[in-house]
Coordinates of N, CA and C and ligand atoms in Angstrom, one line a residue:
N1 N -1.4 100.6 -7.8 CA -0.1 101.5 -7.9 C 0.7 101.5 -6.8
N2 N 0.6 100.5 -5.5 CA 1.5 100.5 -4.8 C 2.6 99.2 -5.4
V3 N 3.7 99.3 -5.4 CA 4.8 98.5 -5.7 C 5.1 97.8 -4.4
F4 N 5.4 98.2 -3.3 CA 5.4 97.7 -1.9 C 4.4 98.1 -0.8
E5 N 4.1 97.1 -0.2 CA 2.9 97.4 1.2 C 3.6 96.7 2.4
L6 N 3.8 97.4 3.4 CA 4.4 96.7 4.6 C 3.4 96.9 5.4
R7 N 2.8 95.9 6.1 CA 1.8 95.6 7.2 C 2.3 95.3 8.4
N8 N 2.1 95.8 9.7 CA 2.5 95.7 11.1 C 3.9 94.9 11.1
I9 N 4.7 95.5 10.5 CA 6.2 94.8 10.3 C 6.5 95.1 11.8
H10 N 7.2 93.9 12.5 CA 7.9 94.2 13.7 C 9.2 93.1 13.2
K11 N 10.4 93.6 13.9 CA 11.5 92.8 13.2 C 12.5 93.0 14.8
K12 N 12.5 91.9 15.5 CA 13.4 91.4 16.4 C 14.8 90.6 16.1
F13 N 16.1 90.9 16.2 CA 16.8 90.1 15.9 C 17.3 89.1 17.0
K14 N 18.0 87.9 16.7 CA 18.1 86.9 17.7 C 18.7 87.6 18.8
D15 N 19.4 88.4 18.8 CA 20.1 89.0 20.0 C 19.1 89.8 21.0
G16 N 18.0 90.0 20.6 CA 17.0 90.6 21.5 C 16.7 92.1 20.9
T17 N 17.6 92.4 20.0 CA 17.5 93.9 19.5 C 16.5 93.9 18.6
V18 N 15.4 94.8 19.3 CA 14.3 95.1 18.5 C 14.8 96.1 17.1
A19 N 14.5 96.0 15.7 CA 15.2 97.0 15.1 C 13.9 97.7 14.1
L20 N 12.6 97.1 14.3 CA 11.5 97.6 13.7 C 10.2 97.3 14.2
K21 N 9.4 98.6 14.4 CA 8.2 98.2 15.4 C 6.8 98.9 15.0
N22 N 6.0 98.2 14.4 CA 4.7 98.7 14.0 C 4.9 99.5 12.7
I23 N 5.5 98.8 11.5 CA 5.8 99.6 10.3 C 4.7 99.3 9.7
N24 N 4.1 100.3 9.2 CA 3.0 100.3 7.9 C 3.2 101.4 6.9
I25 N 3.5 100.9 5.9 CA 3.9 101.8 4.4 C 3.7 101.3 3.2
Q26 N 3.4 102.1 2.6 CA 3.3 101.6 1.1 C 4.0 102.5 0.2
F27 N 5.1 102.0 -0.5 CA 5.7 102.6 -1.6 C 5.2 102.6 -3.0
K28 N 4.9 103.5 -3.7 CA 4.0 103.6 -4.8 C 4.9 103.4 -6.1
A29 N 4.4 103.2 -7.2 CA 5.3 103.3 -8.6 C 5.7 104.4 -9.1
S30 N 6.8 104.2 -9.5 CA 7.5 105.7 -10.1 C 7.6 106.8 -9.4
T31 N 7.8 106.3 -8.2 CA 8.2 107.3 -7.2 C 9.4 106.8 -6.1
F32 N 10.0 108.2 -6.0 CA 11.5 108.2 -5.3 C 11.2 108.5 -4.2
T33 N 11.3 107.5 -3.2 CA 11.3 107.4 -1.8 C 12.6 107.9 -0.9
A34 N 12.7 108.5 -0.2 CA 14.1 108.4 0.7 C 13.9 108.1 2.0
L35 N 14.5 107.1 2.9 CA 14.5 107.0 4.1 C 15.6 107.4 4.8
I36 N 15.2 108.4 5.7 CA 16.3 109.2 6.6 C 16.2 109.0 8.1
G37 N 17.0 109.2 8.8 CA 16.9 109.1 10.3 C 18.3 108.8 10.8
P38 N 18.6 108.5 12.2 CA 19.8 108.6 12.7 C 20.2 107.2 12.5
S39 N 21.4 106.9 12.5 CA 22.0 105.7 12.5 C 21.6 104.6 13.7
G40 N 21.1 103.2 13.2 CA 20.6 102.6 14.2 C 18.8 102.5 14.2
S41 N 18.6 103.4 13.3 CA 17.0 103.5 13.7 C 15.9 102.6 12.7
G42 N 16.8 101.8 12.0 CA 16.2 100.6 11.4 C 16.0 100.8 9.7
K43 N 16.7 101.6 9.3 CA 16.7 102.0 7.6 C 16.7 101.0 6.9
S44 N 18.1 100.5 7.3 CA 18.9 99.3 6.4 C 18.0 98.3 6.5
T45 N 17.6 97.8 7.8 CA 16.8 96.7 8.2 C 15.3 96.6 7.4
L46 N 14.9 97.9 7.3 CA 13.7 98.0 6.3 C 13.9 97.9 5.0
I47 N 14.5 98.4 4.5 CA 15.3 98.2 3.1 C 15.6 96.9 2.7
R48 N 16.2 96.0 3.6 CA 16.7 94.6 3.3 C 15.6 93.6 3.4
L49 N 14.4 93.9 4.1 CA 13.1 93.2 4.2 C 12.5 93.1 2.7
L50 N 12.8 94.2 1.9 CA 12.2 94.4 0.4 C 12.7 93.4 -0.6
N51 N 13.7 92.6 -0.4 CA 14.2 91.8 -1.1 C 14.5 90.3 -0.2
S52 N 14.1 90.5 0.8 CA 14.1 89.2 1.8 C 15.6 88.9 2.3
L53 N 16.5 89.9 2.1 CA 18.0 89.7 3.0 C 17.5 89.6 4.4
E54 N 16.4 90.1 5.1 CA 15.9 89.7 5.8 C 14.3 89.6 6.2
T55 N 13.9 88.7 7.2 CA 12.6 88.4 7.2 C 12.1 88.9 8.4
P56 N 11.0 89.5 8.5 CA 10.3 90.3 9.8 C 9.6 88.9 10.7
T57 N 10.1 89.5 12.0 CA 9.3 88.5 13.0 C 7.7 88.5 12.9
E58 N 7.0 89.7 12.6 CA 5.7 89.5 12.7 C 5.1 90.7 11.1
G59 N 4.4 90.3 10.7 CA 3.6 91.3 9.6 C 3.9 90.7 8.4
D60 N 3.6 91.6 7.6 CA 3.5 90.8 5.8 C 4.1 92.1 5.1
I61 N 4.6 91.4 3.8 CA 5.0 92.5 2.9 C 4.6 91.8 1.6
L62 N 4.1 93.0 1.0 CA 3.4 92.8 -0.5 C 4.1 93.3 -1.3
Y63 N 4.3 92.7 -2.6 CA 4.9 93.3 -3.7 C 3.9 93.1 -4.9
L64 N 3.7 94.2 -5.5 CA 2.3 94.0 -6.5 C 1.2 93.6 -6.0
G65 N 1.2 93.2 -4.5 CA -0.1 92.8 -4.2 C 0.0 91.3 -3.7
E66 N 1.4 90.9 -3.9 CA 1.3 89.6 -3.5 C 2.6 89.4 -2.5
S67 N 2.4 88.3 -1.3 CA 2.9 88.5 -0.2 C 4.3 87.6 -0.3
I68 N 5.4 88.2 -0.4 CA 6.7 87.9 -0.5 C 7.2 86.8 0.6
L69 N 6.4 86.5 1.7 CA 6.6 85.8 2.6 C 6.0 84.4 2.6
N70 N 5.5 84.5 1.4 CA 4.6 82.7 1.2 C 5.7 81.8 0.7
P71 N 6.1 80.7 1.5 CA 6.8 79.7 0.9 C 6.9 79.6 -0.6
K72 N 5.7 79.7 -1.3 CA 5.9 79.3 -2.8 C 6.1 80.7 -3.6
Y73 N 6.4 81.7 -3.0 CA 6.7 83.0 -3.7 C 8.1 82.8 -4.3
D74 N 8.0 83.1 -5.6 CA 9.1 82.7 -6.7 C 10.5 84.4 -6.0
M75 N 11.3 83.8 -5.2 CA 12.3 84.8 -4.5 C 13.4 85.0 -6.0
I76 N 13.6 84.1 -6.6 CA 14.7 84.3 -7.8 C 14.1 85.4 -8.5
K77 N 12.9 85.2 -9.0 CA 12.2 86.3 -10.0 C 12.1 87.6 -9.3
H78 N 11.7 87.8 -7.8 CA 11.6 89.0 -7.3 C 12.9 89.7 -7.3
R79 N 14.1 88.8 -7.0 CA 15.4 89.8 -7.0 C 15.8 90.1 -8.3
T80 N 15.2 89.6 -9.4 CA 16.0 90.1 -10.6 C 14.7 91.3 -10.8
E81 N 13.6 91.5 -10.2 CA 12.7 92.6 -10.7 C 13.2 93.8 -9.7
V82 N 13.6 93.5 -8.5 CA 13.9 94.4 -7.3 C 15.7 94.5 -7.3
G83 N 16.0 95.3 -7.8 CA 17.4 95.6 -7.9 C 18.0 96.2 -6.6
M84 N 19.2 96.0 -6.1 CA 19.9 96.5 -4.9 C 21.2 96.8 -5.0
V85 N 21.8 97.9 -4.6 CA 22.8 98.4 -4.5 C 23.2 98.8 -2.8
F86 N 24.4 98.5 -2.5 CA 24.9 98.7 -1.4 C 25.7 99.5 -1.3
Q87 N 26.2 100.0 0.2 CA 27.3 100.9 0.5 C 28.5 100.4 -0.2
S88 N 28.9 98.8 -0.1 CA 30.0 98.3 -0.9 C 29.7 98.0 -2.0
F89 N 30.7 97.8 -2.9 CA 30.1 97.6 -4.6 C 30.0 96.5 -4.8
N90 N 30.6 95.2 -4.2 CA 30.6 93.9 -4.3 C 31.0 93.3 -5.9
L91 N 31.7 93.9 -6.6 CA 32.1 93.5 -8.0 C 33.2 92.5 -8.0
F92 N 33.1 91.4 -8.6 CA 34.2 90.5 -8.6 C 35.2 90.9 -9.1
P93 N 36.5 91.3 -8.4 CA 37.8 91.8 -8.9 C 38.5 91.0 -9.9
N94 N 38.4 89.7 -10.1 CA 38.9 89.2 -11.4 C 38.2 88.9 -12.4
L95 N 37.1 89.7 -12.9 CA 36.2 89.9 -13.9 C 36.2 91.4 -14.0
S96 N 36.4 91.2 -15.6 CA 36.3 92.7 -16.1 C 34.9 93.4 -16.2
V97 N 35.0 94.7 -16.1 CA 33.6 95.5 -16.1 C 32.4 94.7 -16.7
L98 N 32.9 94.6 -18.0 CA 31.8 94.0 -18.7 C 31.5 92.5 -18.3
D99 N 32.2 91.8 -17.9 CA 31.9 90.5 -17.7 C 31.3 90.3 -16.0
N100 N 31.4 91.3 -15.2 CA 31.0 92.0 -14.1 C 29.3 92.0 -14.2
I101 N 29.1 92.9 -15.3 CA 27.7 93.3 -15.8 C 26.6 92.1 -16.4
N102 N 27.8 91.1 -17.1 CA 27.2 90.5 -17.9 C 26.7 88.8 -17.1
L103 N 27.5 89.0 -15.8 CA 27.2 87.6 -15.2 C 26.0 87.4 -14.9
A104 N 25.1 88.1 -14.3 CA 23.9 87.7 -13.8 C 22.8 87.7 -14.8
Q105 N 23.4 88.2 -16.3 CA 22.4 88.0 -17.1 C 22.6 86.9 -17.7
T106 N 23.5 86.2 -17.9 CA 23.9 85.0 -18.3 C 23.2 83.9 -17.5
N107 N 23.8 84.2 -16.2 CA 23.7 83.1 -15.2 C 21.9 82.7 -15.0
V108 N 21.4 83.9 -14.4 CA 20.2 84.2 -14.2 C 19.0 84.2 -15.2
L109 N 19.1 85.3 -16.2 CA 18.2 85.6 -17.2 C 18.5 84.6 -18.3
K110 N 19.5 83.7 -18.0 CA 19.9 82.6 -19.4 C 19.9 83.4 -20.5
K111 N 20.3 84.5 -20.7 CA 20.6 85.5 -22.0 C 21.9 84.7 -22.7
S112 N 22.1 84.7 -24.1 CA 23.5 84.5 -24.7 C 24.4 85.8 -24.0
K113 N 25.8 85.1 -24.5 CA 26.9 86.5 -24.2 C 26.7 87.1 -24.9
S114 N 26.4 87.2 -26.1 CA 26.3 88.4 -26.9 C 25.0 89.2 -26.5
E115 N 23.9 88.6 -26.3 CA 22.7 89.5 -25.7 C 22.9 90.2 -24.7
A116 N 23.5 89.6 -23.9 CA 24.3 90.2 -22.6 C 25.0 91.7 -22.8
T117 N 25.8 91.0 -23.4 CA 26.8 92.3 -23.9 C 26.2 93.5 -24.7
E118 N 25.3 93.0 -25.4 CA 24.7 94.4 -25.9 C 24.1 95.0 -24.9
T119 N 23.2 94.7 -24.0 CA 22.7 95.4 -22.8 C 23.6 95.9 -22.1
S120 N 24.8 95.3 -21.8 CA 25.7 96.0 -20.8 C 26.3 97.2 -21.5
L121 N 26.7 97.3 -22.9 CA 27.3 98.0 -23.6 C 26.3 99.2 -23.5
K122 N 25.3 98.9 -23.9 CA 24.1 100.2 -24.1 C 24.1 100.9 -23.0
L123 N 24.0 100.2 -21.5 CA 24.0 100.7 -20.2 C 25.2 101.8 -20.1
L124 N 26.2 100.8 -20.4 CA 27.8 101.8 -20.0 C 27.7 102.9 -20.8
E125 N 27.3 103.2 -21.8 CA 27.3 104.2 -22.9 C 26.4 105.1 -22.1
T126 N 25.0 104.7 -21.9 CA 24.1 105.8 -21.2 C 24.6 106.6 -20.1
F127 N 25.4 105.7 -19.2 CA 26.1 106.4 -18.2 C 27.4 106.7 -18.1
G128 N 27.8 106.9 -19.5 CA 29.3 107.5 -19.6 C 30.6 106.5 -19.2
L129 N 30.3 105.3 -18.9 CA 31.3 104.4 -18.7 C 31.7 103.3 -19.8
L130 N 31.3 103.9 -21.3 CA 31.8 102.8 -22.1 C 33.5 102.3 -22.1
E131 N 33.9 103.6 -21.7 CA 35.5 103.1 -22.0 C 35.9 102.2 -20.7
K132 N 35.1 101.9 -20.0 CA 35.6 101.2 -18.7 C 35.3 99.6 -19.1
A133 N 34.5 99.3 -20.0 CA 34.1 97.8 -20.3 C 35.2 97.2 -19.8
Y134 N 36.3 97.3 -20.6 CA 37.5 96.0 -20.5 C 38.4 96.4 -19.5
Q135 N 38.0 97.2 -18.4 CA 39.0 97.6 -17.4 C 38.5 96.3 -16.2
Y136 N 39.4 96.4 -15.3 CA 39.0 95.7 -13.8 C 38.6 96.8 -12.6
P137 N 37.7 96.1 -11.8 CA 37.2 96.8 -10.7 C 38.6 97.7 -10.2
N138 N 39.8 97.1 -9.8 CA 40.8 97.8 -9.2 C 41.4 98.9 -10.0
Q139 N 40.9 99.2 -11.3 CA 41.5 99.8 -12.2 C 40.5 101.6 -11.9
L140 N 39.6 101.3 -11.2 CA 38.3 102.2 -11.2 C 38.4 103.1 -9.7
S141 N 37.8 104.2 -9.9 CA 37.5 105.1 -8.3 C 36.4 104.6 -7.9
G142 N 36.2 104.7 -6.6 CA 35.2 104.1 -5.8 C 33.8 104.8 -6.6
G143 N 33.9 106.1 -7.0 CA 32.6 106.4 -7.9 C 32.3 105.7 -9.0
Q144 N 33.5 105.2 -9.8 CA 33.0 104.5 -10.8 C 32.7 103.2 -10.5
K145 N 33.2 102.6 -9.4 CA 33.0 101.2 -9.1 C 31.4 101.2 -8.6
Q146 N 30.8 102.3 -7.9 CA 29.5 102.6 -7.5 C 28.8 102.4 -8.9
R147 N 29.0 103.4 -9.8 CA 28.4 103.4 -10.9 C 28.2 102.1 -11.7
I148 N 29.1 101.1 -11.7 CA 29.2 100.1 -12.5 C 28.1 99.1 -11.7
A149 N 28.2 99.2 -10.3 CA 27.2 98.3 -9.7 C 25.9 98.7 -9.8
I150 N 25.8 100.0 -9.8 CA 24.5 100.3 -10.5 C 23.8 100.0 -11.7
V151 N 24.8 100.0 -12.8 CA 24.6 99.3 -14.0 C 24.3 98.1 -14.2
R152 N 25.1 97.2 -13.2 CA 24.9 95.9 -13.4 C 23.6 95.6 -12.8
S153 N 23.1 96.1 -12.0 CA 21.6 95.7 -11.0 C 20.5 96.5 -12.4
L154 N 20.8 97.2 -13.2 CA 20.0 97.9 -14.0 C 20.0 96.8 -15.4
A155 N 21.1 96.2 -15.5 CA 20.9 95.2 -16.7 C 20.1 94.0 -16.5
M156 N 19.5 93.9 -15.4 CA 18.4 92.8 -15.0 C 17.0 93.5 -15.3
N157 N 17.3 94.7 -15.9 CA 15.8 95.4 -16.2 C 14.8 95.2 -15.4
P158 N 15.3 95.8 -13.9 CA 14.4 95.7 -12.5 C 13.3 96.8 -12.6
K159 N 12.3 96.7 -11.9 CA 10.9 97.2 -11.8 C 11.3 98.4 -10.9
V160 N 11.8 97.8 -9.6 CA 12.6 99.1 -8.4 C 13.7 98.8 -8.2
M161 N 14.4 99.9 -7.9 CA 15.7 100.0 -7.2 C 15.9 100.5 -5.9
L162 N 16.6 99.4 -4.9 CA 16.7 99.9 -3.8 C 18.2 100.3 -3.4
F163 N 18.3 101.3 -3.0 CA 19.8 101.6 -2.4 C 19.9 102.0 -1.1
D164 N 20.9 101.2 -0.6 CA 21.4 101.5 1.1 C 22.3 102.0 1.1
E165 N 22.5 103.3 1.5 CA 23.5 104.1 1.5 C 24.6 104.2 0.2
P166 N 24.3 104.6 -0.9 CA 25.2 103.9 -1.9 C 26.5 105.1 -1.9
T167 N 26.5 106.0 -1.2 CA 27.3 106.9 -1.4 C 28.3 107.3 -0.1
S168 N 28.0 106.5 1.1 CA 28.4 106.6 2.1 C 29.8 106.0 2.5
A169 N 30.1 105.3 1.4 CA 31.9 104.8 1.6 C 32.6 105.5 0.2
L170 N 32.1 107.0 -0.1 CA 32.7 107.3 -1.2 C 33.6 108.7 -0.7
D171 N 34.8 108.6 -1.3 CA 35.1 110.1 -0.8 C 34.2 110.9 -1.2
P172 N 34.3 112.6 -0.9 CA 33.2 113.3 -1.1 C 33.3 113.6 -2.4
E173 N 34.2 113.8 -3.2 CA 34.4 114.3 -4.6 C 33.5 113.4 -5.7
M174 N 33.3 112.2 -5.4 CA 32.8 111.1 -5.9 C 30.9 110.9 -5.5
V175 N 30.9 111.6 -4.4 CA 29.4 111.3 -4.4 C 28.2 112.0 -5.6
G176 N 29.0 113.3 -6.0 CA 27.9 113.7 -7.2 C 27.8 113.0 -8.2
E177 N 28.8 112.0 -8.6 CA 28.3 111.3 -9.9 C 27.6 110.3 -9.6
V178 N 27.5 109.5 -8.4 CA 26.7 108.5 -8.2 C 25.4 109.0 -7.9
L179 N 25.0 110.3 -7.3 CA 23.7 110.9 -7.1 C 23.3 111.2 -8.7
S180 N 24.0 111.6 -9.2 CA 23.7 111.8 -10.8 C 23.0 110.6 -11.4
V181 N 23.5 109.5 -11.4 CA 22.8 108.2 -11.7 C 21.7 108.3 -11.3
M182 N 21.2 108.7 -9.9 CA 20.1 108.1 -9.4 C 18.8 109.1 -10.1
K183 N 19.7 110.7 -10.2 CA 18.8 111.9 -10.9 C 18.2 111.1 -12.3
T184 N 19.2 110.3 -13.0 CA 18.5 109.9 -14.3 C 17.7 108.9 -14.0
L185 N 17.9 107.9 -13.1 CA 16.7 107.0 -13.0 C 15.5 107.4 -12.7
K186 N 15.7 108.5 -11.7 CA 14.3 109.4 -11.7 C 13.7 110.1 -12.6
N187 N 14.5 110.3 -13.5 CA 14.0 111.2 -14.9 C 13.2 110.1 -15.7
Q188 N 13.9 109.1 -15.5 CA 13.3 107.4 -16.3 C 11.9 107.1 -15.5
H189 N 11.4 107.7 -14.4 CA 10.4 107.2 -13.9 C 10.6 105.9 -13.1
M190 N 12.0 105.6 -12.7 CA 12.0 104.2 -12.0 C 11.6 104.5 -10.8
T191 N 10.8 103.4 -9.9 CA 10.5 103.4 -8.6 C 11.8 103.1 -7.5
I192 N 12.2 103.9 -6.9 CA 13.4 103.9 -6.2 C 12.9 104.1 -4.7
I193 N 13.7 103.5 -4.0 CA 13.5 103.5 -2.4 C 15.2 103.5 -2.3
L194 N 15.3 104.7 -1.4 CA 17.0 105.4 -1.2 C 17.0 105.3 0.3
V195 N 18.2 104.6 1.3 CA 18.4 104.8 2.2 C 19.7 105.9 2.3
T196 N 19.5 107.2 2.9 CA 20.7 108.3 2.4 C 20.8 109.2 3.7
H197 N 22.1 109.4 4.0 CA 22.4 110.7 4.9 C 22.3 112.0 3.9
E198 N 22.2 112.1 2.5 CA 22.4 113.1 1.8 C 21.1 113.9 1.9
M199 N 21.0 114.8 3.1 CA 19.7 115.4 3.0 C 19.4 116.2 1.6
E200 N 20.3 117.1 1.4 CA 20.2 118.1 0.4 C 19.7 117.4 -1.0
F201 N 20.3 116.2 -1.2 CA 19.4 115.4 -2.3 C 18.5 115.0 -2.2
A202 N 18.2 114.3 -0.9 CA 16.6 114.0 -0.5 C 15.6 115.3 -0.9
R203 N 16.3 116.3 -0.6 CA 15.4 117.3 -0.2 C 14.9 117.7 -1.7
L204 N 16.0 117.5 -2.6 CA 15.8 118.3 -4.0 C 15.1 117.3 -4.9
F205 N 15.3 115.8 -4.7 CA 15.1 115.1 -5.7 C 14.1 113.9 -5.1
A206 N 13.7 113.7 -3.8 CA 12.8 112.8 -3.6 C 11.6 113.3 -3.9
D207 N 10.4 112.3 -4.1 CA 9.0 112.5 -4.1 C 8.6 112.5 -2.8
E208 N 8.9 111.6 -2.2 CA 8.5 111.3 -0.5 C 9.5 111.0 0.4
I209 N 9.5 111.4 1.4 CA 10.7 111.4 2.7 C 10.1 110.3 3.8
V210 N 10.4 109.5 4.0 CA 10.2 108.6 5.1 C 11.3 108.9 6.2
V211 N 10.9 109.6 7.6 CA 11.7 109.5 8.6 C 11.3 108.4 9.7
M212 N 12.8 107.7 10.0 CA 12.4 107.1 10.7 C 13.1 107.1 12.3
D213 N 13.0 106.7 13.3 CA 13.7 106.8 14.6 C 13.2 105.7 15.4
Q214 N 14.5 105.1 16.2 CA 14.1 104.0 17.0 C 13.3 103.0 16.5
G215 N 13.5 102.7 15.4 CA 12.7 101.5 14.7 C 11.3 101.7 14.4
E216 N 10.9 103.1 14.4 CA 9.6 103.6 13.6 C 9.5 104.6 12.9
I217 N 8.5 104.5 11.8 CA 8.5 105.4 11.3 C 7.4 106.8 12.0
I218 N 8.5 107.9 11.8 CA 7.7 108.7 12.6 C 7.3 110.1 11.9
E219 N 7.7 110.2 10.4 CA 6.7 110.9 9.8 C 6.9 110.7 8.3
V220 N 6.0 110.7 7.6 CA 6.1 110.3 5.9 C 5.6 111.6 5.3
N221 N 6.4 112.3 4.3 CA 5.5 113.6 3.8 C 6.7 114.1 2.6
E222 N 6.0 114.8 1.8 CA 6.9 115.5 0.5 C 8.1 116.4 1.5
P223 N 8.9 116.4 0.7 CA 10.1 117.3 0.9 C 9.9 118.6 1.3
E224 N 8.9 119.4 0.5 CA 8.7 120.7 0.5 C 8.0 121.0 1.8
V225 N 7.1 119.8 2.3 CA 6.6 119.9 3.4 C 7.3 119.7 4.7
L226 N 8.0 118.6 4.6 CA 9.1 118.1 5.4 C 10.0 119.2 5.9
F227 N 10.6 119.7 4.8 CA 11.9 120.6 5.1 C 11.4 122.0 5.3
S228 N 10.0 122.4 5.4 CA 9.8 123.8 5.4 C 9.7 124.5 6.7
N229 N 10.0 125.3 6.8 CA 10.1 125.9 8.4 C 8.9 126.3 8.8
P230 N 8.6 125.8 9.7 CA 6.9 126.2 10.5 C 7.1 127.8 10.9
Ligands
LIG1 P1 20.4 102.3 10.1 O1 20.4 101.5 8.8 O2 18.9 103.0 10.5 O3 21.5 102.4 10.7 P2 19.9 99.3 11.2 O4 18.6 98.6 10.4 O5 21.2 99.0 10.5 O6 19.7 100.9 11.3 O7 19.7 98.9 12.5 C1 18.8 98.8 13.5 C2 19.2 98.2 14.7 O8 19.2 96.9 14.6 C3 20.3 98.6 15.4 O9 20.2 99.0 16.5 C4 21.5 97.7 14.9 O10 22.8 97.7 15.7 C5 20.4 96.7 14.7 N1 20.7 95.5 14.0 C6 21.1 95.5 12.4 N2 21.5 94.2 12.2 C7 21.6 93.5 13.3 C8 21.8 92.0 13.4 N3 22.0 91.1 12.3 N4 21.7 91.5 14.6 C9 21.4 92.0 15.7 N5 21.4 93.6 15.5 C10 21.2 94.4 14.4
LIG2 P1 24.2 100.2 7.9 O1 25.6 101.1 7.8 O2 23.6 99.8 6.9 O3 23.4 100.8 9.2 P2 26.0 98.6 10.0 O4 27.2 99.1 9.8 O5 25.0 99.0 11.1 O6 25.1 98.9 8.5 O7 25.6 97.0 9.9 C1 26.5 96.3 9.3 C2 26.3 94.9 9.0 O8 26.4 94.3 10.3 C3 24.8 94.7 8.8 O9 24.7 93.5 7.7 C4 23.9 94.2 9.9 O10 22.8 93.9 9.6 C5 25.1 93.8 10.6 N1 24.7 94.4 12.2 C6 24.6 95.6 12.5 N2 24.3 95.6 13.9 C7 24.5 94.5 14.5 C8 24.4 94.1 15.7 N3 24.2 94.5 16.8 N4 24.7 92.4 16.1 C9 24.8 91.9 14.7 N5 25.1 92.4 13.6 C10 24.9 93.7 13.4

């Protein structure tokens, strides 16, 4: 039932910064986990380990029971199954919204253009973005760009979605529309791991909250317990 398991993870960067210490944690299927904690506490480093954007100095990372650190591990397949959305949207400015969403489907999943387009348009419709299909990123608001970036990830049919502060680069009035996409994914029982400063969202919608401080996990609990006043 574990999608990810981290065992005794330590991460020290080349400059000597210790970003993670003694990390032992499991992320369960169909569970929405929020990682919270002060800036610099290691949240981003931890989530980036899960699709090998960082590698640990020590310890092991299992995905569906298999070590992703094994040199023979299929990282390309992994990255199609584990979607990631960042603070910055990373859309290609010279491609339409539709072509942005089609790109990895045709290049990585080797779908035909028409198959990819069918998937893309269906997802755009689900998230109320169909009228943006033929626009370009610079014609979109920040909130719309981020929702397109999420749709692009979902088009790969991922088993897990990782979000690293997806709302922190947005104007406040656009935060809600991105959070509502995550609500929809939660309702579809997607496995979600979210790094966020949106405490109220985490309290209301996360199944589990992981609190980090100075490179360590200091508490893992349900929001009802974590946020209850003693
Ligand atoms: P958070 O996401 O909680 O803000 P990070 O995981 O980004 O924390 O950072 C944890 C610590 O690691 C911080 O001290 C940060 O400055 C440091 N750090 C992050 N990335 C690097 C890097 N590439 N090289 C050196 N230090 C880094
Ligand atoms: P976040 O907002 O996710 O915590 P940061 O703004 O701390 O990220 O870092 C942005 C980028 O800079 C990341 O790729 C991170 O790995 C890198 N970085 C952060 N701190 C350092 C550092 N002390 N030395 C080198 N790179 C760093």
